[in-house]
Amino acid sequence: MDVSLSQSIVNTASAVTNAKTSNAVGVAVLKKAMDTQATAAATLLQALPSPQPALASSGTLGTQVNAFA
């Protein structure tokens, strides 16, 4: 086996390992960012005011519009 071929195989294996490590770090950072966004979204949703009561749907109070033109 040629020495340059052995060195090429070692370099390729090292590059593949580095790429896998880089991808794993990228995925971990992405997951952390998504967790942070989920926490922020949950906080915003909890800060929303409670819903207002339903509008009147029967009777004369609040159901008629006086449109005088």
Coordinates of C-alpha atoms in Angstrom, one line a residue, residues 48-54:
L48 CA -52.4 37.7 27.0
P49 CA -55.4 39.2 28.8
S50 CA -58.4 36.9 29.4
P51 CA -61.1 36.9 26.7
Q52 CA -63.8 39.5 27.0
P53 CA -67.4 38.3 27.7
A54 CA -69.6 37.6 24.7

